[in-house]
Amino acid sequence: MKKLSAIVAALLMTGMLLTAEDLAENAEAEAAGSEQTAAPASFRYDTGDQVYSLSAGPLFNLFIWTPADLQPVVSGKMKVGGYISIGWDAYFNHRASLGAELGYGFARAIDDRLYNAVPFLGKISYLLIDGSFSMPVSFSAGLVYSSYDSQHYLGSMVKPEIAAIFSLNDEWALGLKTAYWLIPELYFGDNRDQTSFGNFLTVKAAVTYSQQ
Amino acid sequence: MIKKIVLYSASALFALFLFASCNLDGAGIFRTISTSTEIENSDLATEPVARILGKDGNIMFIQRRSSVMYADVSVVSPVWSPIKLQDSKNPDAVAEAAYIEGQDLLVYSSLDPDDEAGSKKNVYTADLSNPSAAPIAADKVVASISVIDIFSDGTDAFVVSYDAASDTTTISKVDSASNVTDMGSFVTGIADLDSDPKIYAPPAMVNFVYEDTLDSDRHFIFAYYDEDTSTYRNFHVDESAYSTPTELTTAVLGTDNASPVIGAFGYDGILYLVTREGVLIKSTTSAGDTFTAVNADSPMALAVGSSLSFAPMTKVTKADTNPYILIGGLRAIYSYNITTPAIPTEFTSDDDFYTNISTTAILDFYDSDSNDFVFYTATSNRWLYKILSETAASVQLL
């Protein structure tokens, strides 16, 4: 069941990526065929625009939720770590985009053992504010590979994010992104008491490149 | 089109990766992290605890590097303090040590400052009834010998030493009044170097067994490295004849004798030995002169190619109320069911107590009450842990 869910998630994510890719390709074709219908200059992005981003910043563990334990919410068990990611977005109208993100995060537990996370996420975003200063909000979901000592877990992850982006020119922009991570670590049957949820916060500096 | 092919291929590979690697081993990553414990004192935690010497009530004594340290381990975050030892002339750095629990007496060796070669040690005793005193007077009881190791049976301490000039291994007893008695000595004639004149081999490792229930004898198991044959040779002596070692040959042990004995434990009149190759051997009588190999065909992965020289052993009682022998190794703890003998079984990270210590070498066990699953262990990961039960995460004490 668990593997089935993961496969479905992977296929959904692939579908999301393909949809975004199709949209981008269709938009490019439309733009080439009808110059007159180009978007007004007040919009920073047009259908088919693609944005590539590189982000990095600290990773904070907010708390760990272990529902089966007598003290289910535990905080302060991990030191500040780091997260770096690459992202891609394709706009399917002036304000909304679909995309993907691949990253690597790490943080040490307070006993110095290292936690690693490699998220691979599909993403949908919407620009709350558009212009030379833009504020996209996004919701990402996908898979994350986690390791800690000899333990490994491939599970799901969701990540709402809000960003503040300042355009340097038509192509380049700098910004700050902050996101909340929820990483469920689900177990079933006799091991169900091991189920736990990692809760993290990232604050990242980002540089983006727009291909219009 | 090419992009679609690439994406479909990537997703297929990813799905394959899911099937291949969705292994949910372990006690749960976040659950394990939620039970992790901070290193309370980074200065203390930079080196492993070499040996858990013993306890006096709630006060535990450990040996770490060249210090003996103590702390009240009944509190949540024990504060460890070094014991300041000094004889009439010199502060003493501890080399080997044993604590006689019933006597509050520390017996330890320290390099002889008058030995220019730097190989001889003096043996001291020190009263640890007030460990916070500074300094604690150390009385020299034996001068300038080559100490191999020191053990305690709870009443006396036993110093094993070696004299290279005469190829003599000696067992000496230090009693609670700091009197020293030679208990016996023997010569092996085992070559250390193929030279002329011949240079002989000191004991490579020594294990001590004393259980005082069905077997009140003190046992010593020696392993010597024989340069002539490039193998180890193991010998056993006990209280009945400290000067008459019995070589534990392949025929006696029931397994290959070339591997050194790196662990020994006594329970209910039976001697349990462990070789570096991971074979558990038990005696058929308390005399320890006839043995059988328990797992010669399925050795434990204790040393994993390393030069691990000591496999600590202790006895616990598990939830099934059976007594078990625990055997520690490099990144492994095995248990051996005494009541229903089978081959030793390795604990895994599914065992809650083991999660915090699963990736480190087990350097020592200390168990004052073997009728439960509560004990202490020192690990190479620099820390000391208290094991509370089979189903609870172990608590870091250093």
Coordinates of C-alpha atoms in Angstrom, one line a residue:
Chain A
M1 CA 0.0 0.0 0.0
K2 CA 2.8 2.3 1.0
K3 CA 4.7 1.6 -2.2
L4 CA 1.6 2.0 -4.3
S5 CA 1.0 5.4 -2.8
A6 CA 4.5 6.4 -3.5
I7 CA 4.3 5.2 -7.1
V8 CA 1.0 7.1 -7.6
A9 CA 2.7 10.2 -6.2
A10 CA 5.6 9.8 -8.5
L11 CA 3.3 9.4 -11.5
L12 CA 1.3 12.4 -10.5
M13 CA 4.4 14.4 -10.2
T14 CA 5.6 13.3 -13.6
G15 CA 2.3 14.2 -15.0
M16 CA 2.6 17.6 -13.4
L17 CA 6.0 18.1 -14.9
L18 CA 4.8 17.0 -18.3
T19 CA 1.8 19.2 -18.1
A20 CA 4.0 22.2 -17.3
E21 CA 6.3 21.2 -20.1
D22 CA 3.4 21.0 -22.6
L23 CA 2.0 24.3 -21.5
A24 CA 5.4 25.9 -21.9
E25 CA 5.8 24.4 -25.4
N26 CA 2.3 25.3 -26.5
A27 CA 2.7 28.8 -25.2
E28 CA 6.0 29.2 -27.1
A29 CA 4.2 28.1 -30.3
E30 CA 1.3 30.4 -29.7
A31 CA 3.6 33.3 -29.0
A32 CA 5.5 32.7 -32.2
G33 CA 2.3 32.6 -34.2
S34 CA 0.5 35.6 -32.8
E35 CA 2.7 38.5 -31.7
Q36 CA -0.3 40.7 -31.4
T37 CA -1.8 38.8 -28.5
A38 CA 1.3 39.2 -26.3
A39 CA 0.6 40.0 -22.6
P40 CA 0.5 43.6 -21.5
A41 CA 3.8 44.9 -20.3
S42 CA 2.6 45.2 -16.7
F43 CA 2.9 41.5 -16.2
R44 CA 6.3 40.2 -15.5
Y45 CA 5.5 36.7 -16.7
D46 CA 3.6 35.4 -19.6
T47 CA 2.3 32.0 -20.4
G48 CA 5.2 29.7 -21.3
D49 CA 7.8 31.7 -19.4
Q50 CA 10.2 29.4 -17.6
V51 CA 12.0 30.3 -14.4
Y52 CA 15.1 28.5 -13.1
S53 CA 16.2 29.1 -9.5
L54 CA 19.0 28.2 -7.1
S55 CA 18.3 28.6 -3.4
A56 CA 20.2 28.0 -0.3
G57 CA 19.8 28.7 3.4
P58 CA 19.5 27.4 6.9
L59 CA 17.2 24.5 7.8
F60 CA 15.6 24.6 11.2
N61 CA 13.8 21.7 12.9
L62 CA 10.7 23.2 14.5
F63 CA 9.5 20.0 16.3
I64 CA 9.1 16.3 16.0
W65 CA 5.6 14.9 16.5
T66 CA 5.5 11.2 17.6
P67 CA 1.8 10.6 18.2
A68 CA 2.3 7.3 20.1
D69 CA 4.7 8.7 22.7
L70 CA 3.6 10.0 26.1
Q71 CA 5.3 13.3 25.1
P72 CA 4.3 13.5 21.5
V73 CA 5.8 16.9 20.6
V74 CA 9.5 17.2 21.1
S75 CA 11.6 20.2 20.0
G76 CA 15.2 21.2 20.4
K77 CA 16.6 17.9 19.3
M78 CA 18.3 19.1 16.2
K79 CA 20.8 21.8 15.5
V80 CA 20.5 24.3 12.7
G81 CA 21.3 22.7 9.4
G82 CA 21.2 23.8 5.7
Y83 CA 19.3 23.3 2.5
I84 CA 20.2 23.9 -1.1
S85 CA 17.9 23.4 -4.0
I86 CA 17.4 23.9 -7.7
G87 CA 14.0 24.7 -9.1
W88 CA 12.1 25.1 -12.3
D89 CA 8.8 26.7 -13.0
A90 CA 6.7 27.1 -16.1
Y91 CA 3.9 29.7 -16.2
F92 CA 0.6 28.7 -17.6
N93 CA -0.8 32.2 -17.2
H94 CA 0.5 35.5 -16.0
R95 CA 0.4 34.5 -12.3
A96 CA 0.4 30.8 -12.0
S97 CA 3.0 28.2 -12.7
L98 CA 3.8 24.5 -12.3
G99 CA 7.3 23.3 -11.5
A100 CA 9.6 21.0 -9.7
E101 CA 12.3 21.2 -7.1
L102 CA 15.3 19.0 -6.2
G103 CA 17.3 19.7 -3.1
Y104 CA 19.5 18.5 -0.4
G105 CA 19.1 19.3 3.3
F106 CA 21.0 18.3 6.4
A107 CA 20.9 18.9 10.1
R108 CA 22.7 17.3 13.0
A109 CA 20.8 15.9 16.0
I110 CA 22.0 17.2 19.3
D111 CA 24.1 14.1 19.7
D112 CA 25.9 15.1 16.5
R113 CA 24.5 12.4 14.3
L114 CA 23.6 13.6 10.8
Y115 CA 20.2 13.7 9.3
N116 CA 20.1 14.0 5.5
A117 CA 17.1 14.7 3.3
V118 CA 16.8 14.7 -0.5
P119 CA 13.4 16.1 -1.5
F120 CA 12.1 15.8 -5.1
L121 CA 8.9 17.8 -5.3
G122 CA 6.3 19.0 -7.8
K123 CA 5.1 22.5 -7.3
I124 CA 2.3 24.8 -8.1
S125 CA 2.8 28.6 -7.5
Y126 CA 0.7 31.7 -7.7
L127 CA 1.9 35.3 -7.7
L128 CA 0.2 37.3 -5.0
I129 CA 2.0 40.4 -6.1
D130 CA 3.4 40.9 -9.5
G131 CA 5.9 43.4 -10.9
S132 CA 9.5 44.3 -10.2
F133 CA 8.7 43.1 -6.7
S134 CA 6.8 39.9 -6.7
M135 CA 5.5 37.6 -4.0
P136 CA 4.8 34.1 -5.1
V137 CA 3.2 31.5 -2.8
S138 CA 3.6 27.9 -3.7
F139 CA 2.6 24.5 -2.5
S140 CA 5.0 21.6 -3.2
A141 CA 4.4 17.9 -2.7
G142 CA 6.5 14.9 -3.5
L143 CA 9.0 12.4 -2.3
V144 CA 11.9 12.8 0.2
Y145 CA 14.7 10.3 0.8
S146 CA 15.8 10.6 4.4
S147 CA 18.7 9.0 6.2
Y148 CA 20.0 9.0 9.7
D149 CA 22.8 6.7 10.9
S150 CA 21.9 3.3 9.5
Q151 CA 18.2 4.2 9.0
H152 CA 16.8 5.1 5.6
Y153 CA 13.3 6.1 4.7
L154 CA 11.7 7.1 1.4
G155 CA 8.5 8.9 2.1
S156 CA 6.4 11.9 1.2
M157 CA 6.7 15.5 2.0
V158 CA 4.6 18.7 1.6
K159 CA 6.0 22.2 1.6
P160 CA 4.1 25.5 1.5
E161 CA 6.3 28.4 0.7
I162 CA 6.2 32.1 0.4
A163 CA 8.8 34.3 -1.3
A164 CA 9.8 37.9 -1.9
I165 CA 11.5 38.4 -5.2
F166 CA 13.2 41.6 -6.5
S167 CA 13.8 41.8 -10.2
L168 CA 17.3 43.0 -11.2
N169 CA 16.3 43.0 -14.9
D170 CA 14.1 41.1 -17.3
E171 CA 16.0 37.9 -16.7
W172 CA 17.6 37.9 -13.3
A173 CA 16.1 38.3 -9.8
L174 CA 17.1 37.9 -6.2
G175 CA 14.8 36.9 -3.4
L176 CA 14.1 35.4 -0.1
K177 CA 12.0 32.3 0.4
T178 CA 10.6 30.8 3.6
A179 CA 9.0 27.4 3.7
Y180 CA 7.5 24.9 6.1
W181 CA 8.3 21.2 5.6
L182 CA 6.1 18.4 6.8
I183 CA 7.7 15.0 6.5
P184 CA 5.5 12.2 7.6
E185 CA 7.4 9.0 8.5
L186 CA 4.6 6.4 8.5
Y187 CA 4.8 2.9 9.8
F188 CA 2.0 0.3 9.9
G189 CA 1.1 -2.9 11.7
D190 CA 3.3 -3.8 14.6
N191 CA 5.5 -0.8 13.9
R192 CA 2.8 1.8 13.8
D193 CA 4.0 3.3 17.1
Q194 CA 7.2 4.4 15.2
T195 CA 5.2 6.8 13.1
S196 CA 6.4 10.3 13.4
F197 CA 6.3 13.7 11.6
G198 CA 9.3 15.9 11.1
N199 CA 8.5 19.6 11.0
F200 CA 11.1 22.0 9.5
L201 CA 11.4 25.6 8.5
T202 CA 13.7 26.9 5.8
V203 CA 14.7 30.5 5.0
K204 CA 16.6 30.7 1.8
A205 CA 18.3 33.2 -0.4
A206 CA 17.4 32.7 -4.0
V207 CA 18.6 33.7 -7.4
T208 CA 16.3 33.2 -10.4
Y209 CA 16.7 33.3 -14.1
S210 CA 13.7 33.8 -16.4
Q211 CA 13.5 32.5 -19.9
Q212 CA 10.8 34.4 -21.8
Chain B
M1 CA 9.6 14.9 -27.6
I2 CA 13.0 14.2 -26.4
K3 CA 12.2 16.0 -23.2
K4 CA 9.2 13.7 -22.7
I5 CA 11.3 10.6 -23.3
V6 CA 13.8 11.8 -20.8
L7 CA 11.0 12.6 -18.2
Y8 CA 9.3 9.2 -18.7
S9 CA 12.6 7.4 -18.4
A10 CA 13.5 9.4 -15.3
S11 CA 10.1 8.6 -13.8
A12 CA 10.5 4.9 -14.6
L13 CA 13.9 4.8 -12.9
F14 CA 12.4 6.7 -10.0
A15 CA 9.6 4.1 -9.6
L16 CA 12.2 1.3 -9.8
F17 CA 14.2 3.1 -7.2
L18 CA 11.1 3.2 -5.0
F19 CA 10.7 -0.5 -5.2
A20 CA 14.3 -1.1 -4.5
S21 CA 15.0 1.3 -1.7
C22 CA 11.7 1.8 0.2
N23 CA 13.2 -0.1 3.1
L24 CA 11.8 0.9 6.4
D25 CA 14.5 -0.5 8.6
G26 CA 15.2 1.0 12.0
A27 CA 13.2 2.4 14.9
G28 CA 12.1 5.4 12.9
I29 CA 14.3 8.3 12.0
F30 CA 12.4 11.2 13.7
R31 CA 11.5 9.0 16.6
T32 CA 15.2 8.2 17.1
I33 CA 16.1 11.9 16.9
S34 CA 13.4 12.8 19.3
T35 CA 15.2 10.6 21.9
S36 CA 18.7 11.8 21.2
T37 CA 20.6 13.3 24.1
E38 CA 23.0 16.2 24.0
I39 CA 26.6 15.8 24.9
E40 CA 26.6 17.5 28.2
N41 CA 30.3 18.3 28.3
S42 CA 32.1 18.5 25.0
D43 CA 35.4 18.5 26.8
L44 CA 34.7 15.2 28.4
A45 CA 33.1 13.7 25.4
T46 CA 36.1 14.1 23.1
E47 CA 37.5 10.7 23.9
P48 CA 36.0 7.3 24.6
V49 CA 35.5 5.9 28.0
A50 CA 38.0 3.1 28.2
R51 CA 36.5 1.1 31.0
I52 CA 33.7 1.3 33.5
L53 CA 35.5 0.6 36.7
G54 CA 32.5 0.2 39.0
K55 CA 30.0 1.9 41.3
D56 CA 29.8 2.9 45.0
G57 CA 26.1 3.5 45.5
N58 CA 25.1 6.1 42.9
I59 CA 28.7 7.2 42.2
M60 CA 30.2 5.6 39.1
F61 CA 33.9 5.5 38.4
I62 CA 35.2 5.3 34.8
Q63 CA 38.5 5.4 33.2
R64 CA 38.9 7.8 30.3
R65 CA 42.3 8.4 28.7
S66 CA 44.7 8.8 31.7
S67 CA 42.1 9.9 34.2
V68 CA 39.7 8.2 36.5
M69 CA 36.5 10.1 36.7
Y70 CA 33.4 9.9 38.9
A71 CA 29.8 11.2 38.8
D72 CA 26.5 10.6 40.4
V73 CA 24.7 8.7 37.7
S74 CA 21.3 8.7 39.4
V75 CA 20.7 12.3 38.2
V76 CA 19.5 13.2 34.7
S77 CA 22.7 14.9 33.5
P78 CA 25.6 13.6 35.5
V79 CA 28.5 15.9 36.0
W80 CA 31.8 14.0 35.6
S81 CA 34.8 15.1 37.5
P82 CA 38.4 13.8 37.3
I83 CA 39.9 12.3 40.4
K84 CA 43.2 14.0 41.2
L85 CA 45.7 11.3 42.2
Q86 CA 49.2 12.0 43.4
D87 CA 51.9 10.1 45.2
S88 CA 54.6 11.8 47.3
K89 CA 56.4 13.1 44.2
N90 CA 54.3 13.0 41.1
P91 CA 50.8 13.4 39.9
D92 CA 49.8 10.1 38.5
A93 CA 48.4 9.5 35.0
V94 CA 46.5 6.3 35.0
A95 CA 47.4 3.5 32.6
E96 CA 45.5 0.4 33.8
A97 CA 43.0 0.5 36.7
A98 CA 40.6 -1.6 38.6
Y99 CA 38.2 -0.5 41.4
I100 CA 37.5 -2.8 44.3
E101 CA 33.9 -2.0 44.9
G102 CA 33.5 -3.3 48.4
Q103 CA 36.6 -1.6 49.6
D104 CA 36.4 1.8 47.8
L105 CA 39.9 1.1 46.7
L106 CA 41.4 2.0 43.3
V107 CA 44.4 -0.1 42.2
Y108 CA 46.1 1.4 39.2
S109 CA 49.3 1.6 37.3
S110 CA 51.2 4.6 36.1
L111 CA 54.4 5.1 34.1
D112 CA 57.5 4.9 36.3
P113 CA 59.1 8.4 36.0
D114 CA 62.4 6.9 36.9
D115 CA 62.4 4.4 34.0
E116 CA 64.3 6.1 31.2
A117 CA 63.0 3.6 28.7
G118 CA 59.4 4.6 29.6
S119 CA 58.1 1.1 29.5
K120 CA 57.9 0.2 33.2
K121 CA 55.1 1.2 35.5
N122 CA 54.5 1.5 39.2
V123 CA 51.3 0.1 40.8
Y124 CA 49.5 2.3 43.3
T125 CA 46.4 2.1 45.5
A126 CA 44.2 5.0 46.4
D127 CA 41.2 5.3 48.7
L128 CA 38.2 6.6 46.7
S129 CA 35.8 6.9 49.7
N130 CA 36.0 10.6 49.2
P131 CA 36.6 11.1 45.5
S132 CA 36.3 14.8 45.5
A133 CA 39.4 15.2 47.8
A134 CA 42.2 16.9 45.9
P135 CA 44.6 15.3 45.6
I136 CA 44.0 11.8 46.8
A137 CA 47.2 10.2 48.1
A138 CA 48.4 7.3 46.1
D139 CA 50.5 4.6 47.7
K140 CA 53.0 2.9 45.6
V141 CA 52.7 -0.8 46.2
V142 CA 54.8 -2.3 43.4
A143 CA 57.6 -0.5 41.6
S144 CA 58.7 -0.6 38.0
I145 CA 57.1 -3.6 36.4
S146 CA 55.6 -4.1 33.0
V147 CA 51.9 -4.2 33.8
I148 CA 49.7 -5.9 31.2
D149 CA 46.3 -5.3 33.0
I150 CA 44.6 -5.0 36.3
F151 CA 41.4 -6.7 37.4
S152 CA 39.1 -6.8 40.5
D153 CA 37.0 -9.5 41.9
G154 CA 35.3 -7.2 44.3
T155 CA 37.5 -8.1 47.2
D156 CA 41.0 -7.9 45.8
A157 CA 42.8 -6.7 42.7
F158 CA 44.9 -8.8 40.5
V159 CA 47.9 -7.3 38.6
V160 CA 49.1 -9.2 35.5
S161 CA 52.6 -8.3 34.6
Y162 CA 55.3 -9.6 32.3
D163 CA 59.1 -9.6 32.6
A164 CA 60.7 -9.7 29.2
A165 CA 64.1 -10.7 30.5
S166 CA 62.9 -13.9 31.9
D167 CA 59.8 -14.4 29.7
T168 CA 57.7 -14.6 32.9
T169 CA 54.0 -13.8 33.2
T170 CA 53.1 -13.1 36.8
I171 CA 49.8 -12.7 38.6
S172 CA 49.9 -10.7 41.8
K173 CA 47.1 -9.9 44.3
V174 CA 46.7 -6.5 45.9
D175 CA 44.4 -6.8 48.9
S176 CA 42.3 -4.1 50.6
A177 CA 45.2 -3.3 52.9
S178 CA 47.5 -2.7 49.9
N179 CA 49.5 -5.8 50.6
V180 CA 50.9 -7.5 47.5
T181 CA 51.2 -11.2 47.1
D182 CA 52.6 -13.1 44.1
M183 CA 50.0 -15.7 43.2
G184 CA 52.0 -17.5 40.6
S185 CA 54.0 -17.1 37.4
F186 CA 54.8 -19.1 34.3
V187 CA 57.0 -19.0 31.2
T188 CA 55.7 -19.7 27.7
G189 CA 58.7 -19.6 25.5
I190 CA 56.6 -18.1 22.7
A191 CA 58.7 -16.1 20.2
D192 CA 57.9 -12.4 19.8
L193 CA 60.7 -11.9 17.2
D194 CA 62.6 -14.4 15.2
S195 CA 66.0 -13.2 16.6
D196 CA 69.1 -14.4 18.2
P197 CA 69.0 -14.3 21.2
K198 CA 65.3 -15.1 21.1
I199 CA 62.9 -12.4 22.2
Y200 CA 59.7 -13.7 23.8
A201 CA 56.2 -12.5 23.5
P202 CA 54.3 -10.7 26.3
P203 CA 50.6 -11.5 26.6
A204 CA 48.7 -9.8 23.8
M205 CA 45.5 -9.7 25.9
V206 CA 44.3 -11.0 29.2
N207 CA 40.7 -11.7 30.3
F208 CA 39.6 -12.3 33.9
V209 CA 36.6 -14.3 35.1
Y210 CA 35.1 -14.4 38.5
E211 CA 31.5 -15.2 39.2
D212 CA 31.4 -16.5 42.8
T213 CA 28.3 -18.5 42.5
L214 CA 28.8 -22.1 41.4
D215 CA 32.5 -21.4 40.6
S216 CA 34.5 -19.4 43.2
D217 CA 37.8 -19.7 41.3
R218 CA 39.5 -16.8 39.6
H219 CA 40.2 -17.6 36.0
F220 CA 42.7 -15.8 33.6
I221 CA 42.7 -16.4 29.9
F222 CA 45.9 -15.3 28.1
A223 CA 46.4 -14.8 24.4
Y224 CA 50.0 -14.6 23.1
Y225 CA 51.0 -13.9 19.5
D226 CA 53.4 -16.5 18.2
E227 CA 55.8 -15.1 15.6
D228 CA 57.0 -18.5 14.6
T229 CA 53.6 -19.7 13.5
S230 CA 52.0 -16.3 12.9
T231 CA 49.0 -17.4 15.0
Y232 CA 47.7 -16.7 18.5
R233 CA 48.0 -19.2 21.3
N234 CA 45.5 -19.1 24.2
F235 CA 46.2 -20.3 27.7
H236 CA 44.0 -20.7 30.8
V237 CA 45.1 -20.6 34.4
D238 CA 42.9 -20.6 37.5
E239 CA 43.2 -20.3 41.2
S240 CA 44.1 -23.9 41.7
A241 CA 47.4 -23.5 39.8
Y242 CA 48.3 -20.0 38.7
S243 CA 51.7 -21.3 37.7
T244 CA 50.4 -24.1 35.5
P245 CA 48.8 -22.7 32.3
T246 CA 46.8 -25.0 30.1
E247 CA 47.1 -24.3 26.5
L248 CA 43.7 -24.1 24.8
T249 CA 44.4 -26.0 21.7
T250 CA 42.1 -26.6 18.8
A251 CA 41.1 -29.9 20.1
V252 CA 40.3 -28.5 23.6
L253 CA 38.3 -25.5 22.3
G254 CA 36.5 -27.3 19.6
T255 CA 37.4 -24.6 17.1
D256 CA 40.4 -23.1 15.5
N257 CA 42.8 -21.9 18.2
A258 CA 44.6 -19.5 16.0
S259 CA 42.2 -16.7 16.9
P260 CA 42.8 -14.9 20.2
V261 CA 40.3 -15.1 23.0
I262 CA 39.1 -11.5 23.3
G263 CA 36.2 -11.9 25.8
A264 CA 35.5 -14.1 28.8
F265 CA 32.6 -14.4 31.2
G266 CA 31.5 -16.8 33.9
Y267 CA 27.9 -17.8 34.8
D268 CA 26.6 -20.8 36.7
G269 CA 29.9 -22.5 36.8
I270 CA 30.4 -22.3 33.0
L271 CA 33.2 -20.3 31.3
Y272 CA 32.1 -18.5 28.2
L273 CA 34.9 -17.4 25.8
V274 CA 34.7 -15.4 22.6
T275 CA 37.4 -15.4 19.9
R276 CA 38.2 -12.5 17.6
E277 CA 36.7 -14.6 14.8
G278 CA 33.4 -14.4 16.6
V279 CA 33.1 -17.9 17.9
L280 CA 31.5 -18.3 21.3
I281 CA 33.0 -21.2 23.3
K282 CA 31.7 -22.5 26.5
S283 CA 33.3 -24.9 29.0
T284 CA 31.6 -28.1 29.9
T285 CA 32.9 -27.9 33.5
S286 CA 33.8 -25.1 35.8
A287 CA 37.4 -26.2 35.7
G288 CA 37.6 -24.8 32.2
D289 CA 39.6 -27.6 30.7
T290 CA 37.1 -28.8 28.2
F291 CA 35.2 -26.6 25.9
T292 CA 32.7 -26.7 23.0
A293 CA 32.3 -24.2 20.3
V294 CA 28.7 -22.9 20.1
N295 CA 28.8 -21.2 16.7
A296 CA 31.9 -22.3 14.9
D297 CA 29.9 -22.4 11.6
S298 CA 28.1 -19.1 12.2
P299 CA 30.6 -16.7 13.8
M300 CA 29.5 -13.4 15.2
A301 CA 30.6 -10.3 13.3
L302 CA 32.4 -8.8 16.2
A303 CA 35.7 -7.4 14.9
V304 CA 34.9 -7.0 11.2
G305 CA 38.5 -7.0 10.0
S306 CA 39.7 -4.7 12.7
S307 CA 42.2 -5.4 15.4
L308 CA 39.5 -5.3 18.1
S309 CA 41.2 -6.7 21.2
F310 CA 38.4 -6.8 23.7
A311 CA 34.8 -8.0 23.5
P312 CA 33.0 -7.1 26.7
M313 CA 30.5 -9.6 28.1
T314 CA 27.8 -9.4 30.7
K315 CA 24.7 -11.3 31.7
V316 CA 21.2 -9.9 31.6
T317 CA 17.7 -11.2 32.0
K318 CA 15.4 -10.4 29.1
A319 CA 11.6 -10.0 29.1
D320 CA 11.2 -13.7 28.5
T321 CA 12.8 -14.1 32.0
N322 CA 15.6 -16.1 30.5
P323 CA 19.2 -15.3 31.3
Y324 CA 21.3 -14.1 28.3
I325 CA 24.9 -13.5 27.8
L326 CA 25.6 -10.2 26.0
I327 CA 28.7 -10.0 23.8
G328 CA 29.8 -6.5 22.6
G329 CA 31.8 -5.9 19.5
L330 CA 32.6 -3.4 16.8
R331 CA 29.1 -2.0 15.9
A332 CA 27.3 -5.0 17.3
I333 CA 25.9 -6.6 20.4
Y334 CA 25.0 -10.2 20.4
S335 CA 22.9 -12.1 22.9
Y336 CA 23.1 -15.8 23.8
N337 CA 20.2 -17.5 25.4
I338 CA 21.6 -19.6 28.2
T339 CA 18.4 -21.5 28.9
T340 CA 17.6 -22.4 25.4
P341 CA 21.0 -22.5 23.7
A342 CA 21.2 -21.6 20.1
I343 CA 23.7 -19.5 18.2
P344 CA 24.1 -15.9 19.4
T345 CA 21.7 -13.4 17.9
E346 CA 22.6 -9.9 16.9
F347 CA 20.5 -7.0 18.2
T348 CA 19.3 -4.6 15.5
S349 CA 18.1 -1.0 15.4
D350 CA 14.6 -2.5 15.8
D351 CA 15.5 -3.1 19.4
D352 CA 14.7 0.2 21.0
F353 CA 17.5 0.1 23.6
Y354 CA 20.0 -0.4 20.8
T355 CA 19.1 2.5 18.6
N356 CA 21.3 5.1 20.2
I357 CA 24.3 2.8 20.3
S358 CA 24.0 0.9 17.1
T359 CA 26.7 2.5 15.2
T360 CA 29.5 2.4 17.7
A361 CA 31.9 -0.1 19.1
I362 CA 31.0 -1.5 22.5
L363 CA 34.0 -1.0 24.8
D364 CA 32.6 -2.2 28.1
F365 CA 29.6 -3.3 30.0
Y366 CA 28.8 -2.8 33.7
D367 CA 25.9 -4.6 35.3
S368 CA 25.4 -4.6 39.0
D369 CA 22.1 -6.6 38.9
S370 CA 22.0 -9.2 36.2
N371 CA 18.4 -10.2 36.9
D372 CA 17.0 -7.4 34.7
F373 CA 17.8 -5.6 31.5
V374 CA 19.3 -2.6 33.2
F375 CA 23.0 -2.0 32.6
Y376 CA 25.6 0.5 31.5
T377 CA 27.8 0.5 28.4
A378 CA 30.8 2.5 27.3
T379 CA 31.1 3.0 23.5
S380 CA 33.7 4.2 21.1
N381 CA 31.4 6.9 20.1
R382 CA 32.8 8.6 23.2
W383 CA 29.8 8.2 25.3
L384 CA 28.5 6.2 28.2
Y385 CA 24.9 5.0 28.1
K386 CA 22.5 3.6 30.6
I387 CA 20.3 0.9 29.2
L388 CA 16.9 1.1 30.9
S389 CA 15.1 -1.8 29.3
E390 CA 14.8 -3.6 26.0
T391 CA 12.0 -1.3 24.9
A392 CA 13.3 2.2 25.9
A393 CA 15.9 4.3 24.3
S394 CA 19.2 4.2 26.1
V395 CA 20.2 7.3 28.1
Q396 CA 23.5 9.1 27.4
L397 CA 25.4 9.8 30.6
L398 CA 28.6 11.3 29.2

